[in-house]
Amino acid sequence: MMMDERIQEGVKLAEAFLSTSRINFSDLKPSDLPAKPGVYAIFCKDTGETLYVGRTKNIRQRLYNNHLHGPFTNARLKKYLVEDPNEPAIPDIATAKQYLLDNCYFQYTVEEDTIERGRLEGLLSYLFNVRYMYEEH
């Protein structure tokens, strides 16, 4: 595939992702989400800023159990919010959870292929200018 074709494909993937449903954390029920692999992005409602992009083997587990209800070890975004010096109003995990409930929504897409999930996560992270990125292992 030529470079121009790959760029066009990337733009189409990002546009398709942005056309998926927005789900507010405040409205979230586990049954709303598939227990399937995919890529997701978490956004701030007021500004549209992308706070986090991730990939997972289980969308329901990651977004509902980990990001919303999980401890620091399973909920990187809450950890980043608490540790962010630009977010002094978020001093602890409970406040970070409330911040997600009050101020954030997410979008996701199911993607079964591991390699494609990684590519899509990287593409969206770059195009959406994500605030929180985690260190490589």
PDB file of C-alpha atoms in Angstrom:
ATOM      1  CA  MET A   1       0.000   0.000   0.000  1.00  0.00           C
ATOM      2  CA  MET A   2       1.368   3.429  -0.950  1.00  0.00           C
ATOM      3  CA  MET A   3       1.993   6.080   1.710  1.00  0.00           C
ATOM      4  CA  ASP A   4      -0.859   8.313   0.441  1.00  0.00           C
ATOM      5  CA  GLU A   5      -3.254   5.369   0.683  1.00  0.00           C
ATOM      6  CA  ARG A   6      -2.157   4.633   4.266  1.00  0.00           C
ATOM      7  CA  ILE A   7      -2.672   8.273   5.238  1.00  0.00           C
ATOM      8  CA  GLN A   8      -6.146   8.251   3.689  1.00  0.00           C
ATOM      9  CA  GLU A   9      -6.918   4.998   5.483  1.00  0.00           C
ATOM     10  CA  GLY A  10      -5.786   6.546   8.792  1.00  0.00           C
ATOM     11  CA  VAL A  11      -8.027   9.562   8.280  1.00  0.00           C
ATOM     12  CA  LYS A  12     -10.990   7.273   7.503  1.00  0.00           C
ATOM     13  CA  LEU A  13     -10.321   5.224  10.652  1.00  0.00           C
ATOM     14  CA  ALA A  14     -10.222   8.360  12.811  1.00  0.00           C
ATOM     15  CA  GLU A  15     -13.409   9.718  11.224  1.00  0.00           C
ATOM     16  CA  ALA A  16     -15.168   6.381  11.730  1.00  0.00           C
ATOM     17  CA  PHE A  17     -14.070   6.340  15.368  1.00  0.00           C
ATOM     18  CA  LEU A  18     -15.397   9.863  15.935  1.00  0.00           C
ATOM     19  CA  SER A  19     -18.763   8.850  14.479  1.00  0.00           C
ATOM     20  CA  THR A  20     -19.292   6.243  17.230  1.00  0.00           C
ATOM     21  CA  SER A  21     -21.668   6.985  20.119  1.00  0.00           C
ATOM     22  CA  ARG A  22     -20.592   9.195  22.995  1.00  0.00           C
ATOM     23  CA  ILE A  23     -21.225   7.620  26.371  1.00  0.00           C
ATOM     24  CA  ASN A  24     -21.160   9.756  29.504  1.00  0.00           C
ATOM     25  CA  PHE A  25     -19.574   8.082  32.514  1.00  0.00           C
ATOM     26  CA  SER A  26     -22.531   9.361  34.545  1.00  0.00           C
ATOM     27  CA  ASP A  27     -24.921   7.285  32.407  1.00  0.00           C
ATOM     28  CA  LEU A  28     -22.772   4.169  32.173  1.00  0.00           C
ATOM     29  CA  LYS A  29     -24.120   0.712  33.000  1.00  0.00           C
ATOM     30  CA  PRO A  30     -21.953  -2.377  32.455  1.00  0.00           C
ATOM     31  CA  SER A  31     -24.553  -3.832  30.093  1.00  0.00           C
ATOM     32  CA  ASP A  32     -24.005  -0.831  27.785  1.00  0.00           C
ATOM     33  CA  LEU A  33     -20.583  -2.149  26.829  1.00  0.00           C
ATOM     34  CA  PRO A  34     -19.418  -5.273  25.025  1.00  0.00           C
ATOM     35  CA  ALA A  35     -17.015  -7.665  26.693  1.00  0.00           C
ATOM     36  CA  LYS A  36     -14.898  -7.530  23.537  1.00  0.00           C
ATOM     37  CA  PRO A  37     -11.489  -6.153  22.598  1.00  0.00           C
ATOM     38  CA  GLY A  38     -11.196  -2.634  21.284  1.00  0.00           C
ATOM     39  CA  VAL A  39      -9.854   0.890  21.435  1.00  0.00           C
ATOM     40  CA  TYR A  40     -11.375   3.750  23.410  1.00  0.00           C
ATOM     41  CA  ALA A  41     -10.834   7.446  24.022  1.00  0.00           C
ATOM     42  CA  ILE A  42     -11.899   9.479  27.053  1.00  0.00           C
ATOM     43  CA  PHE A  43     -12.817  13.125  26.487  1.00  0.00           C
ATOM     44  CA  CYS A  44     -13.636  16.175  28.598  1.00  0.00           C
ATOM     45  CA  LYS A  45     -17.251  17.239  27.913  1.00  0.00           C
ATOM     46  CA  ASP A  46     -16.651  20.983  28.241  1.00  0.00           C
ATOM     47  CA  THR A  47     -13.520  21.334  26.121  1.00  0.00           C
ATOM     48  CA  GLY A  48     -13.554  18.234  23.924  1.00  0.00           C
ATOM     49  CA  GLU A  49      -9.950  17.609  24.997  1.00  0.00           C
ATOM     50  CA  THR A  50      -8.844  13.996  24.734  1.00  0.00           C
ATOM     51  CA  LEU A  51      -7.611  12.940  28.143  1.00  0.00           C
ATOM     52  CA  TYR A  52      -6.720   9.329  27.402  1.00  0.00           C
ATOM     53  CA  VAL A  53      -6.646   6.761  24.606  1.00  0.00           C
ATOM     54  CA  GLY A  54      -6.273   3.076  25.354  1.00  0.00           C
ATOM     55  CA  ARG A  55      -6.688  -0.410  24.002  1.00  0.00           C
ATOM     56  CA  THR A  56      -8.010  -3.406  25.823  1.00  0.00           C
ATOM     57  CA  LYS A  57      -8.991  -7.034  25.497  1.00  0.00           C
ATOM     58  CA  ASN A  58     -12.300  -6.282  27.242  1.00  0.00           C
ATOM     59  CA  ILE A  59     -14.011  -2.905  26.776  1.00  0.00           C
ATOM     60  CA  ARG A  60     -16.572  -3.446  29.553  1.00  0.00           C
ATOM     61  CA  GLN A  61     -13.948  -4.510  32.094  1.00  0.00           C
ATOM     62  CA  ARG A  62     -11.571  -1.686  31.235  1.00  0.00           C
ATOM     63  CA  LEU A  63     -13.995   1.244  31.127  1.00  0.00           C
ATOM     64  CA  TYR A  64     -16.521   0.289  33.794  1.00  0.00           C
ATOM     65  CA  ASN A  65     -14.566  -1.812  36.287  1.00  0.00           C
ATOM     66  CA  ASN A  66     -11.101  -0.308  35.872  1.00  0.00           C
ATOM     67  CA  HIS A  67     -11.365   3.319  34.768  1.00  0.00           C
ATOM     68  CA  LEU A  68     -14.531   4.182  36.659  1.00  0.00           C
ATOM     69  CA  HIS A  69     -14.457   1.924  39.730  1.00  0.00           C
ATOM     70  CA  GLY A  70     -10.877   0.658  39.887  1.00  0.00           C
ATOM     71  CA  PRO A  71      -7.975   1.617  42.149  1.00  0.00           C
ATOM     72  CA  PHE A  72      -4.884   3.473  40.930  1.00  0.00           C
ATOM     73  CA  THR A  73      -3.278   0.242  39.732  1.00  0.00           C
ATOM     74  CA  ASN A  74      -6.138  -0.411  37.280  1.00  0.00           C
ATOM     75  CA  ALA A  75      -7.265   3.152  36.510  1.00  0.00           C
ATOM     76  CA  ARG A  76      -4.380   5.090  35.040  1.00  0.00           C
ATOM     77  CA  LEU A  77      -6.492   8.111  34.123  1.00  0.00           C
ATOM     78  CA  LYS A  78      -7.599   8.651  37.730  1.00  0.00           C
ATOM     79  CA  LYS A  79      -3.961   8.326  38.812  1.00  0.00           C
ATOM     80  CA  TYR A  80      -2.871  10.885  36.211  1.00  0.00           C
ATOM     81  CA  LEU A  81      -5.593  13.310  37.289  1.00  0.00           C
ATOM     82  CA  VAL A  82      -4.580  13.074  40.950  1.00  0.00           C
ATOM     83  CA  GLU A  83      -0.879  13.516  40.119  1.00  0.00           C
ATOM     84  CA  ASP A  84      -1.428  16.370  37.638  1.00  0.00           C
ATOM     85  CA  PRO A  85      -0.227  19.693  39.141  1.00  0.00           C
ATOM     86  CA  ASN A  86      -2.645  21.466  36.763  1.00  0.00           C
ATOM     87  CA  GLU A  87      -5.594  19.724  38.473  1.00  0.00           C
ATOM     88  CA  PRO A  88      -5.295  20.864  42.120  1.00  0.00           C
ATOM     89  CA  ALA A  89      -9.026  20.300  42.682  1.00  0.00           C
ATOM     90  CA  ILE A  90      -8.491  16.525  42.227  1.00  0.00           C
ATOM     91  CA  PRO A  91      -6.493  15.464  45.311  1.00  0.00           C
ATOM     92  CA  ASP A  92      -7.579  11.815  45.595  1.00  0.00           C
ATOM     93  CA  ILE A  93      -9.086   8.849  43.783  1.00  0.00           C
ATOM     94  CA  ALA A  94     -12.637   9.553  44.971  1.00  0.00           C
ATOM     95  CA  THR A  95     -12.484  13.075  43.552  1.00  0.00           C
ATOM     96  CA  ALA A  96     -10.986  11.732  40.320  1.00  0.00           C
ATOM     97  CA  LYS A  97     -13.896   9.287  40.003  1.00  0.00           C
ATOM     98  CA  GLN A  98     -16.372  12.116  40.551  1.00  0.00           C
ATOM     99  CA  TYR A  99     -14.537  14.160  37.919  1.00  0.00           C
ATOM    100  CA  LEU A 100     -15.044  11.335  35.406  1.00  0.00           C
ATOM    101  CA  LEU A 101     -18.732  11.099  36.309  1.00  0.00           C
ATOM    102  CA  ASP A 102     -19.333  14.849  36.074  1.00  0.00           C
ATOM    103  CA  ASN A 103     -17.036  15.882  33.237  1.00  0.00           C
ATOM    104  CA  CYS A 104     -16.139  13.016  30.923  1.00  0.00           C
ATOM    105  CA  TYR A 105     -17.480  10.853  28.157  1.00  0.00           C
ATOM    106  CA  PHE A 106     -15.864   8.177  26.031  1.00  0.00           C
ATOM    107  CA  GLN A 107     -16.142   6.592  22.636  1.00  0.00           C
ATOM    108  CA  TYR A 108     -14.973   3.151  21.629  1.00  0.00           C
ATOM    109  CA  THR A 109     -14.729   0.764  18.744  1.00  0.00           C
ATOM    110  CA  VAL A 110     -14.482  -3.012  18.791  1.00  0.00           C
ATOM    111  CA  GLU A 111     -11.310  -4.333  17.159  1.00  0.00           C
ATOM    112  CA  GLU A 112     -10.517  -8.038  17.421  1.00  0.00           C
ATOM    113  CA  ASP A 113      -7.019  -7.923  15.886  1.00  0.00           C
ATOM    114  CA  THR A 114      -4.230  -7.162  18.380  1.00  0.00           C
ATOM    115  CA  ILE A 115      -1.967  -5.474  15.840  1.00  0.00           C
ATOM    116  CA  GLU A 116      -4.777  -3.299  14.498  1.00  0.00           C
ATOM    117  CA  ARG A 117      -5.732  -2.285  18.062  1.00  0.00           C
ATOM    118  CA  GLY A 118      -2.174  -1.119  18.648  1.00  0.00           C
ATOM    119  CA  ARG A 119      -2.075   0.804  15.395  1.00  0.00           C
ATOM    120  CA  LEU A 120      -5.428   2.452  16.038  1.00  0.00           C
ATOM    121  CA  GLU A 121      -4.447   3.399  19.597  1.00  0.00           C
ATOM    122  CA  GLY A 122      -1.266   5.045  18.319  1.00  0.00           C
ATOM    123  CA  LEU A 123      -3.036   6.815  15.469  1.00  0.00           C
ATOM    124  CA  LEU A 124      -5.785   8.213  17.702  1.00  0.00           C
ATOM    125  CA  SER A 125      -3.293   9.223  20.392  1.00  0.00           C
ATOM    126  CA  TYR A 126      -1.397  11.273  17.845  1.00  0.00           C
ATOM    127  CA  LEU A 127      -4.359  12.763  15.986  1.00  0.00           C
ATOM    128  CA  PHE A 128      -6.318  13.589  19.145  1.00  0.00           C
ATOM    129  CA  ASN A 129      -3.293  15.139  20.920  1.00  0.00           C
ATOM    130  CA  VAL A 130      -3.904  13.127  24.103  1.00  0.00           C
ATOM    131  CA  ARG A 131      -3.160  14.867  27.422  1.00  0.00           C
ATOM    132  CA  TYR A 132      -2.094  11.759  29.339  1.00  0.00           C
ATOM    133  CA  MET A 133       0.241   9.222  27.803  1.00  0.00           C
ATOM    134  CA  TYR A 134       1.886   6.526  29.860  1.00  0.00           C
ATOM    135  CA  GLU A 135       5.529   5.567  29.839  1.00  0.00           C
ATOM    136  CA  GLU A 136       6.633   2.612  27.766  1.00  0.00           C
ATOM    137  CA  HIS A 137       7.501  -0.548  29.656  1.00  0.00           C
TER     138      HIS A 137
END
